[in-house]
PDB file of C-alpha atoms and ligand atoms in Angstrom:
ATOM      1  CA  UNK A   1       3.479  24.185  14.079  1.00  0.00           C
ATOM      2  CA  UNK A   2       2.332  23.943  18.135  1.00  0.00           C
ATOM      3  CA  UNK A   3       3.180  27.528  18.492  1.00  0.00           C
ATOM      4  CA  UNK A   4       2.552  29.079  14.789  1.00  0.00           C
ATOM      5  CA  UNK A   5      -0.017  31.725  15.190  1.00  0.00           C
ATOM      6  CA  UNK A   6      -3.099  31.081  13.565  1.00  0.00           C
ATOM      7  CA  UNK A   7      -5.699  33.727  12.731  1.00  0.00           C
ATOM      8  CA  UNK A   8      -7.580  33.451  16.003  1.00  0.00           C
ATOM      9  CA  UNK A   9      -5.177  31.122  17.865  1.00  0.00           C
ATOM     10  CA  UNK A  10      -2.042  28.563  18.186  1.00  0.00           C
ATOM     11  CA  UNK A  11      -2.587  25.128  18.174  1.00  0.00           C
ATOM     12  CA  UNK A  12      -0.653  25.757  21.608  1.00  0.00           C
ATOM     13  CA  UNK A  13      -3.187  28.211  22.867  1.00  0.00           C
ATOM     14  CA  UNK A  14      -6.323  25.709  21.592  1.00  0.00           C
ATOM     15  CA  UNK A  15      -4.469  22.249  23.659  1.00  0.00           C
ATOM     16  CA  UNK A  16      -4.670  24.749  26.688  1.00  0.00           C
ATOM     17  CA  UNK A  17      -8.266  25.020  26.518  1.00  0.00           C
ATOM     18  CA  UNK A  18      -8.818  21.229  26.317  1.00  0.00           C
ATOM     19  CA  UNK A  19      -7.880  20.455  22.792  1.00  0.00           C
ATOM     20  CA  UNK A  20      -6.589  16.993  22.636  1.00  0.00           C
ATOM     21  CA  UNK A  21      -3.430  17.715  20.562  1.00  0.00           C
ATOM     22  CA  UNK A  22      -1.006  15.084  20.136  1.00  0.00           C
ATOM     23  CA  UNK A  23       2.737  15.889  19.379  1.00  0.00           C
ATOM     24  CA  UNK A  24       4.570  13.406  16.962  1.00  0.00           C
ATOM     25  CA  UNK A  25       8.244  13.170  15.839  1.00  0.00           C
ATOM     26  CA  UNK A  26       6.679  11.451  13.193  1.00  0.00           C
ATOM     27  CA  UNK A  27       3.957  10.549  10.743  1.00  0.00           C
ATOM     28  CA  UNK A  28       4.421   7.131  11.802  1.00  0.00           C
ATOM     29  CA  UNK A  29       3.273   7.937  15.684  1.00  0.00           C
ATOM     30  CA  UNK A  30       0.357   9.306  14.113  1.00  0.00           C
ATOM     31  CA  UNK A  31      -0.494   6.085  12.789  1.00  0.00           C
ATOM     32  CA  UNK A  32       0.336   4.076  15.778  1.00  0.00           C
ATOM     33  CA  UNK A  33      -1.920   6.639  17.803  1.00  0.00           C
ATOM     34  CA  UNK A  34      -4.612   5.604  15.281  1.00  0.00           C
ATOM     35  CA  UNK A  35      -3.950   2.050  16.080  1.00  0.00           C
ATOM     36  CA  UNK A  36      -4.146   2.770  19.634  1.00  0.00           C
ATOM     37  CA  UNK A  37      -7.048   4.563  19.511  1.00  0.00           C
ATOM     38  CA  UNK A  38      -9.514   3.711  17.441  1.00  0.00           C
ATOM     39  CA  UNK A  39     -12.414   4.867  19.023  1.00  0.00           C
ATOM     40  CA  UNK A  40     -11.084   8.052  18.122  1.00  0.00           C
ATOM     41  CA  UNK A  41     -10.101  10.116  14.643  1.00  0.00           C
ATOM     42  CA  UNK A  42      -6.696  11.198  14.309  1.00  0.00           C
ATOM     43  CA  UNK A  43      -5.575  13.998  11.799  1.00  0.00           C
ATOM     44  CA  UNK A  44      -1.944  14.742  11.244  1.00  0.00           C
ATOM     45  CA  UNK A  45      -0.924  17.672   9.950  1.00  0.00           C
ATOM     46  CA  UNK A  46       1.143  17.085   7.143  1.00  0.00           C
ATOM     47  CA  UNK A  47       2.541  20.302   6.406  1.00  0.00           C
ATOM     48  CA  UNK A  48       5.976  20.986   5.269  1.00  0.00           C
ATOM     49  CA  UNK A  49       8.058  20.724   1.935  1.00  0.00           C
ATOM     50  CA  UNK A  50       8.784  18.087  -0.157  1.00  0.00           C
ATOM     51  CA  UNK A  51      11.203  16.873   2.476  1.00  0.00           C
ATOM     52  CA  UNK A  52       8.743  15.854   4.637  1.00  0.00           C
ATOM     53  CA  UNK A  53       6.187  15.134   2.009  1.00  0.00           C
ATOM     54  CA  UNK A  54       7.760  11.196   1.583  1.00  0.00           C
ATOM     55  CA  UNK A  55       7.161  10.689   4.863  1.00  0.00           C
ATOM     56  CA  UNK A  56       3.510  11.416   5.637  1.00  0.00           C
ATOM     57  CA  UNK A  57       3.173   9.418   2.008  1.00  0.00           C
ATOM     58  CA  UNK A  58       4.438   6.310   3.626  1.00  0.00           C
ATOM     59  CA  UNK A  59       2.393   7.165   6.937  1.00  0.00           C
ATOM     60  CA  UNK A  60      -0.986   6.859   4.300  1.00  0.00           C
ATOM     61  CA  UNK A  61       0.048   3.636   2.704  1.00  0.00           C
ATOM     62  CA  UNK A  62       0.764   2.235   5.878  1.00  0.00           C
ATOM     63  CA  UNK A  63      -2.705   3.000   7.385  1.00  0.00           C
ATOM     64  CA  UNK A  64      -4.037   1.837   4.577  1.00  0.00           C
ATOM     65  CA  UNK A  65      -1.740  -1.686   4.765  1.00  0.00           C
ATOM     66  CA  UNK A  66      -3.607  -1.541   7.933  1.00  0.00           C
ATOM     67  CA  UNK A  67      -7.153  -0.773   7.730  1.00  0.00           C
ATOM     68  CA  UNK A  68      -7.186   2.059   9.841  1.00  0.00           C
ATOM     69  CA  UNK A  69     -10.406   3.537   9.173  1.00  0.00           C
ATOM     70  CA  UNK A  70      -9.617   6.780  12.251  1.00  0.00           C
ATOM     71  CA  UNK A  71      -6.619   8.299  10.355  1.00  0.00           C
ATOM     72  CA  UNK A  72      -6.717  10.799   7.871  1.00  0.00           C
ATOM     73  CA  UNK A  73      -4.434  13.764   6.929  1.00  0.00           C
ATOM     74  CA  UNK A  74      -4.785  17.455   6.462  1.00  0.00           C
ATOM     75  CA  UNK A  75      -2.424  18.000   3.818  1.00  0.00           C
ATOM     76  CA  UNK A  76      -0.514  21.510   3.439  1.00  0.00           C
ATOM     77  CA  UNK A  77       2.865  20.107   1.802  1.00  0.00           C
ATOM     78  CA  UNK A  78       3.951  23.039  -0.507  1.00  0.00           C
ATOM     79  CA  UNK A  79       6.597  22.681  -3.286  1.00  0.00           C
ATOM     80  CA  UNK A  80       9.343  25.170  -3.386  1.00  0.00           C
ATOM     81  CA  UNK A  81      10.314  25.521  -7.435  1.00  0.00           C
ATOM     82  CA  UNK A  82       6.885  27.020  -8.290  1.00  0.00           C
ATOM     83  CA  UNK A  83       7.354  29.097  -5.224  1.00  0.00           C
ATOM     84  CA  UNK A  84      11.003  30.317  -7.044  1.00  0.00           C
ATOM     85  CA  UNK A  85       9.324  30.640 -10.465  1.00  0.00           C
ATOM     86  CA  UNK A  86       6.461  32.815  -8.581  1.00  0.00           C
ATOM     87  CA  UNK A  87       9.015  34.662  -7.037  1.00  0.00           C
ATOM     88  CA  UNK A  88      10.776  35.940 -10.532  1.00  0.00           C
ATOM     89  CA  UNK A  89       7.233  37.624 -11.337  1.00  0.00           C
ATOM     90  CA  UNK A  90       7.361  39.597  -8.236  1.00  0.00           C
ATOM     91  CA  UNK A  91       8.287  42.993  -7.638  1.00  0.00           C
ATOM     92  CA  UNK A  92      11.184  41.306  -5.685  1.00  0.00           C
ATOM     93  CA  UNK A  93      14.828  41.426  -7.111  1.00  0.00           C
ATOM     94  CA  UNK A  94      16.493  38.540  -7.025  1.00  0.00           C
ATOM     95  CA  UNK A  95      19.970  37.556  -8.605  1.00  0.00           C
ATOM     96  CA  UNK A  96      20.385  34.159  -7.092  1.00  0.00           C
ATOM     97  CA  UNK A  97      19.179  31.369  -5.516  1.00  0.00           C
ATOM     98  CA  UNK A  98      21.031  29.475  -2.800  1.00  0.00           C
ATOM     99  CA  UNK A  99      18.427  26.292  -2.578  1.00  0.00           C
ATOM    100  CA  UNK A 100      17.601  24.022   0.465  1.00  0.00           C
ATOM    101  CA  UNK A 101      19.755  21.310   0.906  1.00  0.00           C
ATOM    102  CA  UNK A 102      16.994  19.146   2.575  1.00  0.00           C
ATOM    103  CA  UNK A 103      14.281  19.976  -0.080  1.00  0.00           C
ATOM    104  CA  UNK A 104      17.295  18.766  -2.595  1.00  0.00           C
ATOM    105  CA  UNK A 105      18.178  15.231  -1.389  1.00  0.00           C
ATOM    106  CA  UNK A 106      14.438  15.183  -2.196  1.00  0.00           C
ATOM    107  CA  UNK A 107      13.577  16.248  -5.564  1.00  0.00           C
ATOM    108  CA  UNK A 108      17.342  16.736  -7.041  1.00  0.00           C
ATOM    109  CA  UNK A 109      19.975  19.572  -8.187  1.00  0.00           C
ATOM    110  CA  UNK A 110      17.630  19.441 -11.537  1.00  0.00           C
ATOM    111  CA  UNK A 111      14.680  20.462 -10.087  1.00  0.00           C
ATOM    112  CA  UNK A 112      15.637  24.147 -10.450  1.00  0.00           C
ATOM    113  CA  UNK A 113      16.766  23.575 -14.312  1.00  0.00           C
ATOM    114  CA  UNK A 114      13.806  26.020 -15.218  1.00  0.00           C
ATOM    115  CA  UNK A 115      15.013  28.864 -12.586  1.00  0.00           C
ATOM    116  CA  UNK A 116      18.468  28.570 -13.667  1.00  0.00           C
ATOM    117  CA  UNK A 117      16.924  28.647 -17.255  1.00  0.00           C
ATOM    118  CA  UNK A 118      14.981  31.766 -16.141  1.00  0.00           C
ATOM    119  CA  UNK A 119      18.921  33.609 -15.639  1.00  0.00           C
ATOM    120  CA  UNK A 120      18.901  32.876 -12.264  1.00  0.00           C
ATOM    121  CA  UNK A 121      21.989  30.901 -10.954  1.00  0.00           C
ATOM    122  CA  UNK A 122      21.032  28.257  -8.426  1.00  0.00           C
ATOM    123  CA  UNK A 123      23.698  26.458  -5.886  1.00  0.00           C
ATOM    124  CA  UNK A 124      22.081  23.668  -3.655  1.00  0.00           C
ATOM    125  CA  UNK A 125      23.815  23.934   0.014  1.00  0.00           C
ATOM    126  CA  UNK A 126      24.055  22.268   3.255  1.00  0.00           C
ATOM    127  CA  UNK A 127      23.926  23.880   6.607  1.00  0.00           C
ATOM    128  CA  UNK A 128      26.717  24.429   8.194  1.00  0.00           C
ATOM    129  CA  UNK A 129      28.503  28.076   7.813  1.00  0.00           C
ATOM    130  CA  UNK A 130      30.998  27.364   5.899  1.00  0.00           C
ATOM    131  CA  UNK A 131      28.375  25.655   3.811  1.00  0.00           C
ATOM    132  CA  UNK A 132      26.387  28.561   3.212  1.00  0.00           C
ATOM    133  CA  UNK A 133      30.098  30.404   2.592  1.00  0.00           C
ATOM    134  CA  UNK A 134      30.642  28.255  -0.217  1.00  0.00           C
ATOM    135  CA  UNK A 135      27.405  29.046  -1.679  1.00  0.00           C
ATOM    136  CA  UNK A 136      27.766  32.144  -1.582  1.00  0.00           C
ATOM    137  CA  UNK A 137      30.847  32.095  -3.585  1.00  0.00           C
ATOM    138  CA  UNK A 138      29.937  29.768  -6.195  1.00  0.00           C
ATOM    139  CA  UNK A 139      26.715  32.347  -6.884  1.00  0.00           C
ATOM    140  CA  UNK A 140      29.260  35.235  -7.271  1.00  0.00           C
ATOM    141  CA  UNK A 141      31.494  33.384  -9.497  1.00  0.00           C
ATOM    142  CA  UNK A 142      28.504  32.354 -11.911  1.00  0.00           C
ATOM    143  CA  UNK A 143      26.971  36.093 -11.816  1.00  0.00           C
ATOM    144  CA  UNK A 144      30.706  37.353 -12.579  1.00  0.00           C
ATOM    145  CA  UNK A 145      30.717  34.965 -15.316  1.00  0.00           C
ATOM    146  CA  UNK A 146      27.882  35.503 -16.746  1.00  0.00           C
ATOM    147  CA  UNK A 147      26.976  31.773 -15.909  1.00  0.00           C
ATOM    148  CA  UNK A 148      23.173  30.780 -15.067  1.00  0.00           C
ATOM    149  CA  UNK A 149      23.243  26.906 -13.626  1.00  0.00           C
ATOM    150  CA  UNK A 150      22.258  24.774 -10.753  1.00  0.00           C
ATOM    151  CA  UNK A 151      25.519  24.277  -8.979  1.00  0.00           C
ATOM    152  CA  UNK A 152      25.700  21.385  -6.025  1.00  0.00           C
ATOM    153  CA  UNK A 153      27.868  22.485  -3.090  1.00  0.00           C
ATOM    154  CA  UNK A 154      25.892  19.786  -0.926  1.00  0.00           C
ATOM    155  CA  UNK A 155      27.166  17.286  -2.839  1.00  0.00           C
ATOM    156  CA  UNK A 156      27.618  15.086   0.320  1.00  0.00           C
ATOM    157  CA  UNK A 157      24.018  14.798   0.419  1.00  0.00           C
ATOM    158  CA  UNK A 158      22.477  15.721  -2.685  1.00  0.00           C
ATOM    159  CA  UNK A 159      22.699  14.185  -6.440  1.00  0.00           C
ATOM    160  CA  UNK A 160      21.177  15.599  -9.344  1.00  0.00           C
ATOM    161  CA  UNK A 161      18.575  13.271  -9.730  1.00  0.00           C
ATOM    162  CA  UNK A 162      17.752  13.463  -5.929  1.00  0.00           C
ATOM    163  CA  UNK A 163      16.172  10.392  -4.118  1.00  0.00           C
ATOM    164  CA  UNK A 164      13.822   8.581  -7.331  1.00  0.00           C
ATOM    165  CA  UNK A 165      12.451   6.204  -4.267  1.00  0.00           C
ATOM    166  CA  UNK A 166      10.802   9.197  -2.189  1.00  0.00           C
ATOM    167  CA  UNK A 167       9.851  10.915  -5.614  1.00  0.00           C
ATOM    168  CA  UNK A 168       7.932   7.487  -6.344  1.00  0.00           C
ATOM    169  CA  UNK A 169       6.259   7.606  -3.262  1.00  0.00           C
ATOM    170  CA  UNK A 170       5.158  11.446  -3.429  1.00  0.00           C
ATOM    171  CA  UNK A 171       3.722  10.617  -6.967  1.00  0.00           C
ATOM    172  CA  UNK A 172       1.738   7.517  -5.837  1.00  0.00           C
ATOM    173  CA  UNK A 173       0.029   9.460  -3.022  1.00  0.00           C
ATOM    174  CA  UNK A 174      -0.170  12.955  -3.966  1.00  0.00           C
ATOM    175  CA  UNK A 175      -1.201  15.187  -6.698  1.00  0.00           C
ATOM    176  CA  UNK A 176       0.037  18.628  -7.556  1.00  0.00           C
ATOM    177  CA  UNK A 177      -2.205  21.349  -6.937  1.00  0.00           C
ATOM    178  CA  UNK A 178      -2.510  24.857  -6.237  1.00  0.00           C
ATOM    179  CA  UNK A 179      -1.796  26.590  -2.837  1.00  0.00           C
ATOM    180  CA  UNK A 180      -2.234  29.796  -1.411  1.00  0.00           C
ATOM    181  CA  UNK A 181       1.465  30.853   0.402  1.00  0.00           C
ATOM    182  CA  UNK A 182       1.637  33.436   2.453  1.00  0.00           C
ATOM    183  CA  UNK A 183       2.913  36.717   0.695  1.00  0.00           C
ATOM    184  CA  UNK A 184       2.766  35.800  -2.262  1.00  0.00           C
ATOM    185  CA  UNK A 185      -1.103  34.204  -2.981  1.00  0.00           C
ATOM    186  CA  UNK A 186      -1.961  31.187  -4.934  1.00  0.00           C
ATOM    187  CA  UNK A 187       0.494  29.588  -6.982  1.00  0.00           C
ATOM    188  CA  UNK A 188      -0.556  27.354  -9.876  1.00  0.00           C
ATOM    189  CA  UNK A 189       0.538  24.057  -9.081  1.00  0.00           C
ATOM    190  CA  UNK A 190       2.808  24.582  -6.090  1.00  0.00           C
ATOM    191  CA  UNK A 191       1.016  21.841  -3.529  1.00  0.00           C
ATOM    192  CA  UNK A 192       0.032  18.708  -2.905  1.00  0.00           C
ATOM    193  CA  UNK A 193      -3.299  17.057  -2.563  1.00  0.00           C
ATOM    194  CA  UNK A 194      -4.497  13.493  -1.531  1.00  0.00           C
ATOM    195  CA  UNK A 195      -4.917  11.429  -4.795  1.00  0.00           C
ATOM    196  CA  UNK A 196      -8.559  10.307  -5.580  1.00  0.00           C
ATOM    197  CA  UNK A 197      -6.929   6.356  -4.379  1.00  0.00           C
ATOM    198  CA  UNK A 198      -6.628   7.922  -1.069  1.00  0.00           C
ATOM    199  CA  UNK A 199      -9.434   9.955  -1.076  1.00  0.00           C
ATOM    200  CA  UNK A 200     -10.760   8.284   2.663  1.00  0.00           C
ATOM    201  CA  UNK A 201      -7.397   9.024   3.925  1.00  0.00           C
ATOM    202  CA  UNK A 202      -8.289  13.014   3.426  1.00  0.00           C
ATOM    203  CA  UNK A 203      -9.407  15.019   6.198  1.00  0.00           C
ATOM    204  CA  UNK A 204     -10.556  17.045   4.469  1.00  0.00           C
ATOM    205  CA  UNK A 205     -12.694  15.280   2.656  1.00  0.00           C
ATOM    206  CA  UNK A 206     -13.729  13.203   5.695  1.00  0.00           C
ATOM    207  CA  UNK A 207     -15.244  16.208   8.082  1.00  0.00           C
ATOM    208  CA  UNK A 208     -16.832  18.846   6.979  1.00  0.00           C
ATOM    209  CA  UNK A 209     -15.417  22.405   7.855  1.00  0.00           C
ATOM    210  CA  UNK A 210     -15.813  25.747   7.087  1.00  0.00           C
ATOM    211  CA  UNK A 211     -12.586  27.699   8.312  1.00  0.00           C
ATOM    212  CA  UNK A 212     -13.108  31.059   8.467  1.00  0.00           C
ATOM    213  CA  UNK A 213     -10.749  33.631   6.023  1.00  0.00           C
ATOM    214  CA  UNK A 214      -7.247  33.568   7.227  1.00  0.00           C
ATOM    215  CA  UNK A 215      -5.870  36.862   7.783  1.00  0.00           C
ATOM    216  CA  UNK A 216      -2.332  38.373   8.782  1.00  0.00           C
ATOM    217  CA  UNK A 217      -2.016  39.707  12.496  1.00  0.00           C
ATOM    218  CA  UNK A 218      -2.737  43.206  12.581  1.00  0.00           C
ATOM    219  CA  UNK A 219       0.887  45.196  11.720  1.00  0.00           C
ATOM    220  CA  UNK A 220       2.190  41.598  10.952  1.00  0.00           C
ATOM    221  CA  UNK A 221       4.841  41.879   7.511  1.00  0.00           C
ATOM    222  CA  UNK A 222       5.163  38.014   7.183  1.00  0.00           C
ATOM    223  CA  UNK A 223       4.398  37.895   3.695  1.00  0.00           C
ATOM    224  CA  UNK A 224       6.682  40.860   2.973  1.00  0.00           C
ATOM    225  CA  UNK A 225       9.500  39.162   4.957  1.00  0.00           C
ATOM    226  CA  UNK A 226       8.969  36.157   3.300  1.00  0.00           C
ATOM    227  CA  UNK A 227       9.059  37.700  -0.340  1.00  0.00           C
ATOM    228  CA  UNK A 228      12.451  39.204   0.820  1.00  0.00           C
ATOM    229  CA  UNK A 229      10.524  42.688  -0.284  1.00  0.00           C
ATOM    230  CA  UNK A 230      11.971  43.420   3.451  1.00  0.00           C
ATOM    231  CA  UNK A 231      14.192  43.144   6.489  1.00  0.00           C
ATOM    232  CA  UNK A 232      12.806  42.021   9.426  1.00  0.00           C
ATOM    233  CA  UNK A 233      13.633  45.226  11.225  1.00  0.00           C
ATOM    234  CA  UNK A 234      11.503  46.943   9.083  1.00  0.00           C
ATOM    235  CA  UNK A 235       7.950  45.431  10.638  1.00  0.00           C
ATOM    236  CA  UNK A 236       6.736  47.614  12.810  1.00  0.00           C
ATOM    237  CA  UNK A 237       6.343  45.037  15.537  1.00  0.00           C
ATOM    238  CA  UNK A 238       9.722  43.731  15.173  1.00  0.00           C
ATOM    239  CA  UNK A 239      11.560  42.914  18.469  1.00  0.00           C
ATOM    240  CA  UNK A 240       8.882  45.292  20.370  1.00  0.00           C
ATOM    241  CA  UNK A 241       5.403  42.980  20.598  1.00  0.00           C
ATOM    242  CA  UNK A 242       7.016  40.180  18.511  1.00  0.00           C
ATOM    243  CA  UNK A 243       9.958  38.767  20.022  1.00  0.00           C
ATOM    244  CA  UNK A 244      11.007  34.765  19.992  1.00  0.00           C
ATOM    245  CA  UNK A 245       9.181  34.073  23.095  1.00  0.00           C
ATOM    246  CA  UNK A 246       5.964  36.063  22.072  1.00  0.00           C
ATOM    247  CA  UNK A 247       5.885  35.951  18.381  1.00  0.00           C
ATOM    248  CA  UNK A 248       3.159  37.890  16.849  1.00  0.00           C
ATOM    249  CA  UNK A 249       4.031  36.218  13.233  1.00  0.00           C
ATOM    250  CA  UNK A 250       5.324  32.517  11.721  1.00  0.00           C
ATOM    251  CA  UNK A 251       8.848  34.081  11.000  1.00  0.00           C
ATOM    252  CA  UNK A 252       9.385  34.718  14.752  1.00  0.00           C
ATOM    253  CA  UNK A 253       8.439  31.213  15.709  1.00  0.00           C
ATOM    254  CA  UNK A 254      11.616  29.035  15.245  1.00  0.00           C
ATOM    255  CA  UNK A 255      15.181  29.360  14.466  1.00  0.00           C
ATOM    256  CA  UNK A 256      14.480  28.684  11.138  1.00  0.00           C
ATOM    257  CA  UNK A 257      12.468  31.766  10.925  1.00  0.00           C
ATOM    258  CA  UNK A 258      13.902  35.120   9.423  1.00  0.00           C
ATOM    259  CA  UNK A 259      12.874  37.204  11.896  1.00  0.00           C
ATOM    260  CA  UNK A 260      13.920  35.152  15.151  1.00  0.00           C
ATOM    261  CA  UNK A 261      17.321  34.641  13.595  1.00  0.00           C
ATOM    262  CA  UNK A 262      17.753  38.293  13.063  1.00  0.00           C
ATOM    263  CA  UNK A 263      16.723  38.544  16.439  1.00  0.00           C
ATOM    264  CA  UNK A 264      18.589  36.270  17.553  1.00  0.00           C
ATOM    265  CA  UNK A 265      21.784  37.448  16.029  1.00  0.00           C
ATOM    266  CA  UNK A 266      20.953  41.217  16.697  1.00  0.00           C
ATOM    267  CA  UNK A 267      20.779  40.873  19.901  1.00  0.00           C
ATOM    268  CA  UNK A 268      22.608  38.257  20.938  1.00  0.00           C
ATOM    269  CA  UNK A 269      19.904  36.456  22.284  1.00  0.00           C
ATOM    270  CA  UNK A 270      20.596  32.937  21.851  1.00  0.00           C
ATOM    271  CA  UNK A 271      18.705  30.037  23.341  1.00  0.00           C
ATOM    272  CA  UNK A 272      20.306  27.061  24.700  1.00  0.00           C
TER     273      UNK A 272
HETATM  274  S1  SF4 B   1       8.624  40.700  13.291  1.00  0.00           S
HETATM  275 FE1  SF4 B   1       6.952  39.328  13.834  1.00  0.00          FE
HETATM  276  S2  SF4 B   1       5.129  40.311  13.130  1.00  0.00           S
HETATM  277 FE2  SF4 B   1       6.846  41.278  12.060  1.00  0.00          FE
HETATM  278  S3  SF4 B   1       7.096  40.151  10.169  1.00  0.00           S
HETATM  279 FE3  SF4 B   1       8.409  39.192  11.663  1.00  0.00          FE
HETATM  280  S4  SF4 B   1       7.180  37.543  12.551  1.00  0.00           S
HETATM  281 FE4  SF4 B   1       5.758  38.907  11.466  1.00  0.00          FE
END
C-alpha cells in the first residue's frame, strides 16, 4: 500500500514530507503501537481480501479487550465473489475462473457455488507453477465436458467449507456492504464495514474527512487491466513512464500486479 499511487500522492511520497506513517507486518503491531502510544491516534489500514479481513477482525476485538480508546481502522476489505458475479455482467468474456488459493482457505471451495452456477467453471489453486498448470487443466477438462463446478486443486490448503473460525470472526466484526472497485464501479454488497458494536473502532466514523474524488492517473488503464478488457501492453504508458520502479498505476506496484509481472517476464527484469 506504501507505494500505491493515490490520486494526488503515495502514502510513500506523504511519510517523506513528514507524515508519521508506521509500517506493520501486522494488525496486531498496530495495536501494540496504540498501546505504546496513547497520546496519539493510530489508524490501520485494513485493506485487502477476505484473507486478511480475519486478521484486522481480531486486531478490533483485541483493542477493544483492551480499552484502547487511540485505535481505529479505515476499513477497505473487498470480497472477491461479488467481484466474479460483477464481472459476468461485463462486456468482458470470461470462460473460467481459476480462484485465489489464499482468499479460499478463507471463505471455502463453495463460495463460488453461484459462479459455477452462472456456467462458469471454477478451480481453487495454489501458487506454485505447476499449481497454476494444474488449474489450468482441470478448467479445460470441465469446458470440454461441458462441466460447470468449483474444482479444488489446492486441496493441501483449502476445504470446501474453508476456515468456519475466521468466517465467525469476519461476521462478528464486519458487515457486508457496497464498494466502489476500481474498473468496474460499485458493487452491491462486495465490502466490508465496521459493525454498529464497533462503531468507535471506525475511523471513519471517528474523524471527520472529506477526501476529494478519486480519479485514475492521466493515460492510466488500471481498471481496464483489471477487468481483463486488456493486456498490459496495451496502456499507453506501459513500460515507457510506468515501469516497476516508477509505477504510474496499482498494477505496476508489486509482483502481484499484472502489469509488473508482464514486465517483469517481458523483459526479463527480475528483482532479487
Ligand atoms: S502500465 Fe501502469 S499505468 Fe498502465 S495500466 Fe498498468 S499500472 Fe496502470
Amino acid at each position: 500500500m506504501v507505494r500505491v499511487p493515490g490520486t494526488d500522492k503515495s502514502l510513500e511520497e506523504a511519510r517523506a514530507e513528514g507524515v508519521d506513517l508506521l509500517i506493520v507486518y501486522s494488525p496486531m503491531d498496530a495495536v501494540e503501537a496504540a498501546a505504546r502510544r496513547p497520546e496519539e491516534q493510530v489508524v490501520f489500514f485494513g485493506i485487502g481480501f477476505e484473507t486478511t479481513a480475519p486478521a484486522v477482525a481480531l486486531a478490533i476485538l483485541e483493542a477493544q479487550r483492551r480499552g484502547l480508546e487511540n485505535f481505529s481502522v479505515l476499513c477497505a476489505h473487498k470480497l472477491i465473489p461479488p467481484a466474479m458475479m460483477a464481472l459476468l455482467e461485463s462486456e468482458v468474456r470470461v470462460d473460467g475462473f481459476i480462484c485465489p488459493g489464499h482468499v479460499s482457505v478463507i471463505i471455502g471451495g463453495e463460495a463460488y457455488r453461484p459462479v459455477a452456477e452462472r456456467g462458469k467453471p471454477c478451480v481453487v489453486t495454489g501458487f506454485e507453477a505447476a499449481d497454476v498448470l494444474a488449474a489450468v487443466r482441470m478448467l479445460l477438462l470441465q469446458l470440454r465436458d461441458g462441466r460447470s463446478e468449483v474444482e479444488l486443486e489446492y486441496t493441501r490448503a483449502v476445504r470446501p467449507e474453508g476456515n468456519p473460525k475466521a468466517q465467525e470472526l469476519l461476521r462478528q466484526v464486519f458487515r457486508v456492504s457496497d464498494a466502489r472497485w476500481r474498473g468496474l464501479g460499485t458493487i452491491p454488497r462486495s465490502g466490508y464495514e465496521l459493525a454498529e458494536e464497533f462503531a468507535a473502532f471506525d475511523a471513519e466514523r471517528r474523524f471527520e474527512v472529506e477526501p476529494p474524488e478519486s480519479r485514475e492517473p492521466a493515460g492510466c488503464r488500471c481498471g481496464d487491466v483489471l477487468r481483463g478488457a486488456i493486456e498490459p501492453p496495451e496502456c499507453p504508458l506501459f513500460g515507457t513512464s510506468c515501469t516497476p520502479r516508477k509505477p504510474v498505476g496499482s498494477c505496476m506496484v508489486s509482483t502481484e500486479g499484472a502489469c509488473q509481472a508482464h514486465y517483469r517476464y517481458r523483459t526479463g527484469e527480475i528483482e532479487r
